[in-house]
Coordinates of C-alpha atoms and ligand atoms in Angstrom, one line a residue:
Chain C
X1 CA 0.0 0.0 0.0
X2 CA 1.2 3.6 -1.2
X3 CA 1.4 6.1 1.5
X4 CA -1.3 8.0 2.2
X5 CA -1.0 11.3 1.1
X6 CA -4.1 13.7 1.9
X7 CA -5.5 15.8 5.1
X8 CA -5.9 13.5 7.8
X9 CA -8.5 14.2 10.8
X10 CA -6.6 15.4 13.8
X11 CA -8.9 14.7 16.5
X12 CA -9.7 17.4 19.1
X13 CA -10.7 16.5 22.8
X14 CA -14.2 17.3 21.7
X15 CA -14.3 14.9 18.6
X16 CA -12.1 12.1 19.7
X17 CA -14.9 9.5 20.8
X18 CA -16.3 10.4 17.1
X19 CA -13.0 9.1 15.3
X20 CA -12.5 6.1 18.1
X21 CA -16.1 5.1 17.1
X22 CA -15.2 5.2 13.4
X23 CA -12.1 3.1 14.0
X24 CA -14.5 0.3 15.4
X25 CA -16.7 1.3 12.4
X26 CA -19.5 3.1 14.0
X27 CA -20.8 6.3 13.5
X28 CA -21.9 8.0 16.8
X29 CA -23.5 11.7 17.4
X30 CA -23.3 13.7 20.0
X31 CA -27.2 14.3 21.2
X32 CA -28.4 17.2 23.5
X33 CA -30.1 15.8 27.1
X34 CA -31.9 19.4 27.1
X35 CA -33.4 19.7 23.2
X36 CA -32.9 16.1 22.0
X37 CA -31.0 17.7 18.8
X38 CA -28.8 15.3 17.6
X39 CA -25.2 17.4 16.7
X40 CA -22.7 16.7 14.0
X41 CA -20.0 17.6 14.0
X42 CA -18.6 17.4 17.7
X43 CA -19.2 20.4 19.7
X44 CA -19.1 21.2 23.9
X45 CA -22.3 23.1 24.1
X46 CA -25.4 22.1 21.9
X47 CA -25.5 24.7 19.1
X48 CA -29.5 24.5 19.1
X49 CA -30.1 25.3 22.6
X50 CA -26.6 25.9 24.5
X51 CA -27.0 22.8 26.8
X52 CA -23.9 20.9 28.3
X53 CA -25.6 18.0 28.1
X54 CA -24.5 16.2 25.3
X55 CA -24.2 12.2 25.3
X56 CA -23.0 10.0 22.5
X57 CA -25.3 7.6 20.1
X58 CA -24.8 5.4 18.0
X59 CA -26.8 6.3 15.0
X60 CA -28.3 4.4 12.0
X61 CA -25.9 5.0 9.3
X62 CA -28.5 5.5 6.7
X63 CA -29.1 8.8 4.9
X64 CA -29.8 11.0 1.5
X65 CA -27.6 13.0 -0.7
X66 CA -28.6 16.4 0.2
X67 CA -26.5 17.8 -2.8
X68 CA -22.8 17.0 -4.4
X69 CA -20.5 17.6 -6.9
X70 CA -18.1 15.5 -9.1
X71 CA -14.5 17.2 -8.4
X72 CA -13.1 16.6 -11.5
X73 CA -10.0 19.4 -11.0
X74 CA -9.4 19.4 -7.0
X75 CA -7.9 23.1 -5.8
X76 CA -5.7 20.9 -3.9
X77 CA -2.7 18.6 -5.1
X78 CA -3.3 16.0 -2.4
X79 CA -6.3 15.2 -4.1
X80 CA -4.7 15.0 -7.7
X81 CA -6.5 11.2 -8.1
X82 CA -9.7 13.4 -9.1
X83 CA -12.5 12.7 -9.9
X84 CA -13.8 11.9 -6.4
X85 CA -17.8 12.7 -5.5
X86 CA -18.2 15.3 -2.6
X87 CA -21.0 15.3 -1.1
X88 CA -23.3 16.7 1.9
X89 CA -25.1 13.7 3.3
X90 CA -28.4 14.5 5.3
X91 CA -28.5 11.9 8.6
X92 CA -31.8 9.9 9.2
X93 CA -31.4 11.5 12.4
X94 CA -31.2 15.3 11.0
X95 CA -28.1 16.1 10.8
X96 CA -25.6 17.0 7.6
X97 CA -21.9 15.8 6.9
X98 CA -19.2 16.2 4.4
X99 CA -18.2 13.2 3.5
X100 CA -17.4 11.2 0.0
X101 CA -19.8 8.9 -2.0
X102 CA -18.2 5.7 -2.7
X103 CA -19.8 5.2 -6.4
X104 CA -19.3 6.2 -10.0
X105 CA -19.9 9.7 -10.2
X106 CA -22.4 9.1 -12.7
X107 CA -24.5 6.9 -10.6
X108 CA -24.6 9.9 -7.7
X109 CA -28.1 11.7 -7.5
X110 CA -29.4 14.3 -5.4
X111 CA -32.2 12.6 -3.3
X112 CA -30.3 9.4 -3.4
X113 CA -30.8 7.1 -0.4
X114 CA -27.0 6.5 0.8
X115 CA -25.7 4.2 3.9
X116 CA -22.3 4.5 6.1
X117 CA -19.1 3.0 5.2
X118 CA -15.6 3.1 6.4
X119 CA -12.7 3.4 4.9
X120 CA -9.5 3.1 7.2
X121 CA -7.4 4.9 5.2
X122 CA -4.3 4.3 7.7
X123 CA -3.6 2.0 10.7
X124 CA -4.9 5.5 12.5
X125 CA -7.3 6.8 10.8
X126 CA -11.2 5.6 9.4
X127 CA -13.1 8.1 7.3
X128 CA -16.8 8.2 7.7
X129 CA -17.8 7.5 3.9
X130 CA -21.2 6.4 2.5
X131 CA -22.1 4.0 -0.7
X132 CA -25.5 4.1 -2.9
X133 CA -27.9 2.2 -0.1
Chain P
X1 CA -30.4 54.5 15.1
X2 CA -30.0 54.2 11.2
X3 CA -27.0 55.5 9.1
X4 CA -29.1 56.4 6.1
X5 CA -27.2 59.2 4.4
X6 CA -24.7 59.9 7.4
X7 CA -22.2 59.3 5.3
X8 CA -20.7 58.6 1.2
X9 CA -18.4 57.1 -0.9
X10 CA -16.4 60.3 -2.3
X11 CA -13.4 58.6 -4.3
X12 CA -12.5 55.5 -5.9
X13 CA -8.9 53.6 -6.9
X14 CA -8.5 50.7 -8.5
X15 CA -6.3 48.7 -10.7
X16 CA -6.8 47.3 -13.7
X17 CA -5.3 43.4 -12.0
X18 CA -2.3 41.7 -13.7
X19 CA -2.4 37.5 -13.8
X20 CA 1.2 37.0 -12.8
X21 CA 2.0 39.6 -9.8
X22 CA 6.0 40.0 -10.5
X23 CA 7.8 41.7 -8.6
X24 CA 4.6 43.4 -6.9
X25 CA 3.6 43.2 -3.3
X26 CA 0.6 43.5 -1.5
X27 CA 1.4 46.7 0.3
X28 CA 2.7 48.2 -2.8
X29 CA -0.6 48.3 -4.2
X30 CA -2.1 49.5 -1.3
X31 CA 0.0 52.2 -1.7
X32 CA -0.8 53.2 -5.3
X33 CA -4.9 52.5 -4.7
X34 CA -5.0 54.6 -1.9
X35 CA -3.0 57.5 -3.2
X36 CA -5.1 57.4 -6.9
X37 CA -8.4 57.5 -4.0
X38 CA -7.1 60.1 -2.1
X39 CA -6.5 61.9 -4.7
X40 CA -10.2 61.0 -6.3
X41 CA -11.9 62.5 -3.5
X42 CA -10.2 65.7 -4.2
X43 CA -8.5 65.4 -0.5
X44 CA -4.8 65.2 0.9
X45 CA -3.4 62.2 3.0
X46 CA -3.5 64.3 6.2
X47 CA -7.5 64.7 5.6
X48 CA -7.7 60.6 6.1
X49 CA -8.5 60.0 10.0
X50 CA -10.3 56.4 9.6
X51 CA -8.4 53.0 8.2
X52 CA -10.2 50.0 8.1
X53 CA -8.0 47.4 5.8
X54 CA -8.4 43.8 4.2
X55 CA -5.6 41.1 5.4
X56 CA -3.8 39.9 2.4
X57 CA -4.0 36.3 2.0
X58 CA -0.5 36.5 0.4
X59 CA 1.3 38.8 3.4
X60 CA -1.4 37.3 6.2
X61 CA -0.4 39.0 9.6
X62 CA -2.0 39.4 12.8
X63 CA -2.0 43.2 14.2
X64 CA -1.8 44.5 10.3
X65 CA -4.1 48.0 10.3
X66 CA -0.9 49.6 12.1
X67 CA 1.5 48.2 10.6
X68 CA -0.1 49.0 6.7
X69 CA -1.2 52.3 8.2
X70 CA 2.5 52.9 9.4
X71 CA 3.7 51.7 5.5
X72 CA 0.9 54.3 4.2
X73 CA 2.4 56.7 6.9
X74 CA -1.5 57.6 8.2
X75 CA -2.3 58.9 11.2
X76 CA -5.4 57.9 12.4
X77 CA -8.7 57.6 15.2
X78 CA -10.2 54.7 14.1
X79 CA -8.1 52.0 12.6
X80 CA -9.2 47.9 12.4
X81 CA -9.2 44.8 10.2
X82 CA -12.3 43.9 8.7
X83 CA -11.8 39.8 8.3
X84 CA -15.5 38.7 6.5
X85 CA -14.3 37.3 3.2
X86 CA -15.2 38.7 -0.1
X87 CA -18.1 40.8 2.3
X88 CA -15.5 42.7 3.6
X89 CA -15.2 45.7 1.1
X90 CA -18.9 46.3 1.5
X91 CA -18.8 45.3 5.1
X92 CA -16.0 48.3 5.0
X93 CA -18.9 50.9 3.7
X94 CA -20.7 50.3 6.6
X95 CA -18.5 50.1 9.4
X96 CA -17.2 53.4 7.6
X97 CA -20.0 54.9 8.2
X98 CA -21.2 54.3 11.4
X99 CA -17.5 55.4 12.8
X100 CA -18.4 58.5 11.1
X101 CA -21.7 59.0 12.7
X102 CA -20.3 58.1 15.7
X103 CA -18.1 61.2 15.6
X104 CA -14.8 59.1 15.4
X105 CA -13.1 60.0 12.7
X106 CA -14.3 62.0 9.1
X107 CA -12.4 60.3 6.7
X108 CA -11.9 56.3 6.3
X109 CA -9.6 55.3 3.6
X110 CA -11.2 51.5 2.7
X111 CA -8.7 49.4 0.9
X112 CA -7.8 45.9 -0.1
X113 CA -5.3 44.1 -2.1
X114 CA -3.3 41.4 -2.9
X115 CA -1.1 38.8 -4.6
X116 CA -2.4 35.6 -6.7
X117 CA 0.6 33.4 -5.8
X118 CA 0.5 30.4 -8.3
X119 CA 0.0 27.0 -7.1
X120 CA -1.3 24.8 -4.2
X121 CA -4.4 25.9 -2.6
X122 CA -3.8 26.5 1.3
X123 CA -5.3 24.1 3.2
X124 CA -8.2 25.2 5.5
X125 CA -7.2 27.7 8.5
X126 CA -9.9 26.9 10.7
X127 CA -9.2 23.6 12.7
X128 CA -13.5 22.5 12.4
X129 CA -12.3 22.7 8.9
X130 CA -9.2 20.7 9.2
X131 CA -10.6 18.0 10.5
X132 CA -14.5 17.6 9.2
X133 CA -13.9 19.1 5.7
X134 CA -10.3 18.8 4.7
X135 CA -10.0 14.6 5.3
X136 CA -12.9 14.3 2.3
X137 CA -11.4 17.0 -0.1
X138 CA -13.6 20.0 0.7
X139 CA -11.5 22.1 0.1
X140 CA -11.4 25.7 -1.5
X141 CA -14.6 27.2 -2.5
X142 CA -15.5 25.4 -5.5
X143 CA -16.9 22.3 -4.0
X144 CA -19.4 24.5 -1.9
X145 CA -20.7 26.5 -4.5
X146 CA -21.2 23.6 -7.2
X147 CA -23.1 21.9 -4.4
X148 CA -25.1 24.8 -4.1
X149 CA -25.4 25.0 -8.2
X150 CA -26.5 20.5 -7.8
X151 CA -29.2 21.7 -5.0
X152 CA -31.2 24.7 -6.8
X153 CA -31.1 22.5 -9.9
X154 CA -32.7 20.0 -8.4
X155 CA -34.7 22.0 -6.1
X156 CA -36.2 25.1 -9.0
X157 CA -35.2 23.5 -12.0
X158 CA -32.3 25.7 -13.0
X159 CA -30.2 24.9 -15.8
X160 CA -27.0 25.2 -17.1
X161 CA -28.1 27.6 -19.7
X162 CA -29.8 29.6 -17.4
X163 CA -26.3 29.7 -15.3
X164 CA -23.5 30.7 -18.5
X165 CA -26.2 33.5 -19.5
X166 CA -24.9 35.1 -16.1
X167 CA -21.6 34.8 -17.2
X168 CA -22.2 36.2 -21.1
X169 CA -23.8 38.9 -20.2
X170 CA -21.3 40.3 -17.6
X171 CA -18.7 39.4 -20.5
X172 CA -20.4 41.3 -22.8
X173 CA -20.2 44.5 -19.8
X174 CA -16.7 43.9 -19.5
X175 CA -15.7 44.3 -23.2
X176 CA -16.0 48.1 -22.2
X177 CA -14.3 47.8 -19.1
X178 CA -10.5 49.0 -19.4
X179 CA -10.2 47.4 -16.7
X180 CA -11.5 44.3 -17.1
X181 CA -8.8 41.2 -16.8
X182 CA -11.2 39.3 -19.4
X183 CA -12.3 41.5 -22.0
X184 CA -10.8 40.9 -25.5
X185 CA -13.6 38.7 -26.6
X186 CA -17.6 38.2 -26.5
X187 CA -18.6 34.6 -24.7
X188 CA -22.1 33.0 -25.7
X189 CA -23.8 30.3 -23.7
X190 CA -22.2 27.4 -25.8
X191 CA -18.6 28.9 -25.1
X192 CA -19.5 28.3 -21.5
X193 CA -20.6 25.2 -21.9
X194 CA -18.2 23.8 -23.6
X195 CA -15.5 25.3 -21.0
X196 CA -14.0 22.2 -18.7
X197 CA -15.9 21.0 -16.3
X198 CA -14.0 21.3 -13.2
X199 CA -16.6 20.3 -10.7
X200 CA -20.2 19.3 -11.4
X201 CA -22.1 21.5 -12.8
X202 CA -19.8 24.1 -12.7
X203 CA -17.8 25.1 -15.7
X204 CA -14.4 27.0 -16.3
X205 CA -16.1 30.1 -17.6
X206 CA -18.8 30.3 -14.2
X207 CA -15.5 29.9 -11.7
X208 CA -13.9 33.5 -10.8
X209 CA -9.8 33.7 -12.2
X210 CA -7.5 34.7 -9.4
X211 CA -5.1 37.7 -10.2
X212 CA -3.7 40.1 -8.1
X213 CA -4.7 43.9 -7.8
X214 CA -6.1 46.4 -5.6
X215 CA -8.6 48.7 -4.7
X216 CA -10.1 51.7 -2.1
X217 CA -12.9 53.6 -1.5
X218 CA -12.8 56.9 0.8
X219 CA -15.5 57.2 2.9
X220 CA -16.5 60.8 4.2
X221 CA -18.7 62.7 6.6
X222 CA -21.0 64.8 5.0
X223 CA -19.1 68.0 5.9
X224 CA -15.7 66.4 4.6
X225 CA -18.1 65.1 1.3
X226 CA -19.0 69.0 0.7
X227 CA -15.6 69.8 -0.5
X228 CA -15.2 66.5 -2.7
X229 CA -14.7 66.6 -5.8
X230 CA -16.7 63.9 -7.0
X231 CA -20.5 64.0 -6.2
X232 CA -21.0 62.2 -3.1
X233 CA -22.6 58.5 -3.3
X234 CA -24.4 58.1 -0.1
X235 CA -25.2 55.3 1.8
X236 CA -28.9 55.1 2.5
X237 CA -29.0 51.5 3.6
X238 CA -27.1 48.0 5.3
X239 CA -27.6 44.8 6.7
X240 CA -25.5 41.9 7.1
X241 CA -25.5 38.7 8.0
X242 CA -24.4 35.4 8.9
X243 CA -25.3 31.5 9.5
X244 CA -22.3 29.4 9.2
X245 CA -19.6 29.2 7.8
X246 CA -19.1 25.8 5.6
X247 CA -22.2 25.2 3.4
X248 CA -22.6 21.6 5.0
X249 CA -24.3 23.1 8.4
X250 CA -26.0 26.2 6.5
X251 CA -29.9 25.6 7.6
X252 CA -30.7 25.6 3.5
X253 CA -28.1 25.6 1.0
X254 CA -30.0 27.1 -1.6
X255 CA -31.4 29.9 0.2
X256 CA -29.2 32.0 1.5
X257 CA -28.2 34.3 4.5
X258 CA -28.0 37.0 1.9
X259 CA -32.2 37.2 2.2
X260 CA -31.9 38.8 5.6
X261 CA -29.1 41.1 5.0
X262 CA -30.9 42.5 2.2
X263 CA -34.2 43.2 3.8
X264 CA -32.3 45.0 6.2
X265 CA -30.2 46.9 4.0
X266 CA -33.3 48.0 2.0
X267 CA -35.6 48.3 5.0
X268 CA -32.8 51.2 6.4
X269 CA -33.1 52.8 2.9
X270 CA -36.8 52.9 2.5
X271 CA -36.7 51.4 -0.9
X272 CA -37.0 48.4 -2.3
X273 CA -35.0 46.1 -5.2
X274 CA -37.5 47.3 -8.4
X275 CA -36.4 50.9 -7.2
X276 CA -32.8 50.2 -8.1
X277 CA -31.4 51.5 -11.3
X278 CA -27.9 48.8 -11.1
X279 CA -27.2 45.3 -9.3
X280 CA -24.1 44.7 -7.8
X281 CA -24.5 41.2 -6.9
X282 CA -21.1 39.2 -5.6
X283 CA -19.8 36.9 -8.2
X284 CA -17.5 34.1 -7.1
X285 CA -19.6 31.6 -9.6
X286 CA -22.7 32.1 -11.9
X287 CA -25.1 30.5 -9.4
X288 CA -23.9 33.3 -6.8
X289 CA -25.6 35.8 -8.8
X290 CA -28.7 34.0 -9.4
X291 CA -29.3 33.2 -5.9
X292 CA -28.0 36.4 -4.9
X293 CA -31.1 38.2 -7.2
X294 CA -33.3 35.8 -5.7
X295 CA -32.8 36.3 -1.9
X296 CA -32.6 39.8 -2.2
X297 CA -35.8 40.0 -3.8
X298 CA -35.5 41.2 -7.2
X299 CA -37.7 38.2 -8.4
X300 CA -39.3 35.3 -6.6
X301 CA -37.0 32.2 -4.4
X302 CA -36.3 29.7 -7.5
X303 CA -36.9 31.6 -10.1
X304 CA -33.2 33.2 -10.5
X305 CA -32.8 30.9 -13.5
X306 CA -36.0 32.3 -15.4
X307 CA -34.8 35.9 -15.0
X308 CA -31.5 35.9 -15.9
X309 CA -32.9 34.8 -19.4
X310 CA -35.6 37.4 -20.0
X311 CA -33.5 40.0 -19.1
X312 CA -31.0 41.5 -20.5
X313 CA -28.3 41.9 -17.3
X314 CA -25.8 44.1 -19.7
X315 CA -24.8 47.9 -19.2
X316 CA -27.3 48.6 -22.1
X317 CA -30.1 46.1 -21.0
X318 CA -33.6 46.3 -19.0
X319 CA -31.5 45.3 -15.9
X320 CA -27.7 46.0 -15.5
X321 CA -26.1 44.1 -13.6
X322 CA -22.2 43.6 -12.9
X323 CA -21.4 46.2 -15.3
X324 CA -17.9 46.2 -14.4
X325 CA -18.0 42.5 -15.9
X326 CA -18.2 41.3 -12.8
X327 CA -15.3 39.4 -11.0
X328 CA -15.8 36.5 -13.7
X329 CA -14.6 39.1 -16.4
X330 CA -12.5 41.9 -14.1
X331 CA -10.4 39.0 -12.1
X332 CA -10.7 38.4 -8.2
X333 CA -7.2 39.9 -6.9
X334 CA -8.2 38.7 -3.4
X335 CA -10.3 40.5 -1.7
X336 CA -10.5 43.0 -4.2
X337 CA -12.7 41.0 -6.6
X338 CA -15.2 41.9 -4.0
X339 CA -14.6 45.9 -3.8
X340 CA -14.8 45.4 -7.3
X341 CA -18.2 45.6 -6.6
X342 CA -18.7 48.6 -4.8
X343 CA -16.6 50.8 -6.6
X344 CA -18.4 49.6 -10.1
X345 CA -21.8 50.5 -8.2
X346 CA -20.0 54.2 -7.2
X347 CA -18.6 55.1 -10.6
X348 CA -21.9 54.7 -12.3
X349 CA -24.2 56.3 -9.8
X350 CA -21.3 59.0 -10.5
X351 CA -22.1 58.5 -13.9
X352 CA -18.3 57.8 -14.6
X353 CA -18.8 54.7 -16.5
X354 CA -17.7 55.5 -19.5
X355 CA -19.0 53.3 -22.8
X356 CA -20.8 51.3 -20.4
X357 CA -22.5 53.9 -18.4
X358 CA -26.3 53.3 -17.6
X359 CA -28.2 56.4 -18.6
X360 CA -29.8 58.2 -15.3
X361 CA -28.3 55.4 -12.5
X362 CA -29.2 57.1 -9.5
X363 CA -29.7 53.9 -7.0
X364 CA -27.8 51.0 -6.6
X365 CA -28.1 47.5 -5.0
X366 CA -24.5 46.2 -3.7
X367 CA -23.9 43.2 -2.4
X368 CA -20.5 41.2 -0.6
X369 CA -20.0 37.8 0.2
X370 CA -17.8 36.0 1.9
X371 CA -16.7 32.3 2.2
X372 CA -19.2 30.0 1.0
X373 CA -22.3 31.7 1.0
X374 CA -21.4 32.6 4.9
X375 CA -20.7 36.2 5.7
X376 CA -23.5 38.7 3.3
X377 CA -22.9 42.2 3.4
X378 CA -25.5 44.2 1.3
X379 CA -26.0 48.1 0.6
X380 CA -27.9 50.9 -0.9
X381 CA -26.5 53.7 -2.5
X382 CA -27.5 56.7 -3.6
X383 CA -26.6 60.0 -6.3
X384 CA -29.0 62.7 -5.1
X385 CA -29.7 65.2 -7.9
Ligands
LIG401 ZN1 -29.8 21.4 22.7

């Protein structure tokens, strides 16, 4: 395996559980104790209500393309292996995440049901991904 | 409270941008935009009191009014950064102002410039960014906006046509713009179509060109504005406003935060969009303008598309818009793509716009934004007869 070249996640103290749980492959969410809002990503107060009451969930995994874009010329050389899909996936449970879509770019659709994959793209480090559901 | 004419716009410089920046630097061309403004307003350096100045992506600095107002050699009662991405030279206007009515200072020198230095994009400053956006290669502002573009297709029915016509017609503005980094040569929608496409649904022609350039804008009480030279452009309305910062956790994508400022901006004024004689609208992309005419209200939320195509958005047309071209056509030298703006808005309610001049401009509708669709800055100025 080549080395892995691009930005890596450099978890915070605030969003460390969220990359441990991807290492096991799970995605968790932070959820408010006060509104119920589930939060993505990591924060230390509830940006809905302000509460300090935030627990972590394990969530379902499934969502919908909310919108994306096939990067066909990145603005960044550690992405040179373009095209990749970018996309914002909308969470069952509400909330919306950057992440890729692992599937031809011509099979990608706005609306599109998508489910949570990971890919561990070092010994250190699983990105939250999706595939076509 | 309202600063509805407290203060105006009394004198503009800018330069025409170059592609590769040389032996240039930033606060070099601070130096010749604000001297050519100065001068513009009919005033001498020792008349500027305020400073409010754009951090240069290419000579980035913390603690930086002083030390450009130091290079400048101004001496000054108000000084500060105004950080708000490509909202910050109309954000400028405001701020101007409201020093101004708060007896602070008389004269604000706004400016902005800086350096297109070829090659890698930087990665993301902000460590949310690093770590939620960077790992999947969102990156640099094209990824938000064609998202944006994917969204209103699918949401209003917008088409690529509908987006390139933004582009052509601002072309076809530029073409009389000396100034202009792009105009030697007349697009049509085809042209734009057939640019690359560098990421879905986005083309080559709808993606702003970096350069590098400058620009200010002198902002004056309405004593100091007496003795201009120029007639005084007053402000007669602002709002801003912000809901996020990367497009992912904006509350809608497609609808923008550029809705409030605008209400606010024309609320302060007493007017309202069909009262304006120019748009102004920021443009990063194609689909920037079209949501920008629809959340500011100059025709109904999804139907952006529609009225870019029965209207004619040239200097000569039933609605001018970007007259200057636009940044599409004049370049975006940093943060002064987005003065571009402003001082286009300025030199025709002036009526200094040369071949492209709209007869009669008396009103115009400005509006900055930053980041990706994040910070939204929006104005209303005024020539009183
Ligand atoms: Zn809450």
């Amino acid at each position: 395996m080549s080395e892995y070249y691009k930005p890596l996640p450099k978890p915070s103290p605030t969003s460390r559980p969220f990359w441990e749980a991807a290492r096991r492959h799970e995605l968790t969410l932070q959820r408010c104790g006060a509104c119920r809002a589930y939060i993505y990503y990591p924060r230390d107060r509830c940006p809905k209500c302000f509460s300090d009451k935030l627990a972590w969930e394990r969530v379902s995994g499934r969502g919908k393309v909310y919108s994306f874009t096939v990067v066909r010329r990145a603005s960044s050389r550690a992405f040179s292996d373009a095209p990749y899909v970018l996309a914002i996936v909308e969470l069952a449970e509400g909330p919306r995440m950057t992440s890729n879509i692992m599937a031809a770019p011509e099979d990608v659709r706005v609306e599109m049901p998508v489910e949570v994959c990971f890919d561990d793209v070092t010994p250190d480090h699983t990105l939250v991904k999706f595939k076509p559901a | 409270m309202s600063l509805k004419g407290k203060a105006a716009a009394i004198g503009i410089g800018e330069l025409k941008p170059v592609k590769e920046p040389g032996d240039l630097t930033a606060l070099g061309l601070m130096a010749q935009v604000a001297a050519e403004a100065i001068a513009d307003a009919g005033l001498e350096k020792k008349d500027i009191d305020g400073f409010l100045v754009g951090v240069p992506f290419s000579d980035p600095g913390m603690i930086y009014p002083a030390s450009a107002a130091e290079v400048l050699g101004l001496n000054v009662r108000m000084l500060n950064q105004v950080d708000i991405g490509g909202a910050s030279p109309a954000g400028m206007i405001w701020r101007a102002a409201a020093a101004i009515d708060a007896g602070m200072c008389s004269a604000v020198l706004c400016i902005v410039a800086d350096l297109n230095k070829v090659g890698d994009q930087r990665p993301p400053v902000i460590s949310v960014q690093r770590e939620f956006e960077a790992p999947y290669g969102n990156i640099g502002a094209n990824c938000g906006y064609a998202m944006i573009a994917h969204r209103h297709m699918h949401e209003y029915g917008t088409t690529a046509r509908q987006m390139a016509k933004v582009a052509v017609d601002q072309r076809t503005s530029a073409l009389k713009n000396p100034l202009a980094t792009f105009n030697d040569k007349a697009l049509t929608i085809d042209d734009v179509l057939n640019s690359r496409m560098i990421v879905d649904p986005l083309h080559l022609y709808e993606i702003v060109s970096p350069v590098s350039g400058g620009a200010a804008i002198i902002v004056a009480s309405p004593e100091v504005a007496k003795r201009a030279k120029n007639p005084p452009i007053w402000l007669l309305g602002a709002g801003e406003y912000a809901n996020h910062s990367t497009i992912t956790y904006a509350p809608s994508i497609t609808e923008s935060p550029i809705k409030p400022a605008a209400a606010a901006a024309f609320k302060m004024a007493g007017l309202q969009p069909k009262d304006m004689d120019i748009a102004c609208p920021y443009d990063c992309y194609t689909i920037t303008v079209i949501v920008t005419l629809e959340d500011a209200g100059f025709c109904k939320k999804g139907e952006g598309g529609p009225f870019v195509m029965e209207h004619d958005l040239t200097y000569a047309g039933d609605f001018p818009c970007n007259t200057h071209g636009g940044q599409l056509s004049f370049g975006q030298p940093g943060l002064a793509g987005g003065m571009s703006h402003v001082t286009e808005a300025i030199r025709q309610l002036m009526g200094r716009g040369g071949e492209r001049q709209v007869k009669g401009a008396a009103l115009g509708y400005v509006n900055g934004n930053g980041g990706i669709m994040s910070e939204q800055s929006s104005l209303v100025l005024e020539r009183r007869s």
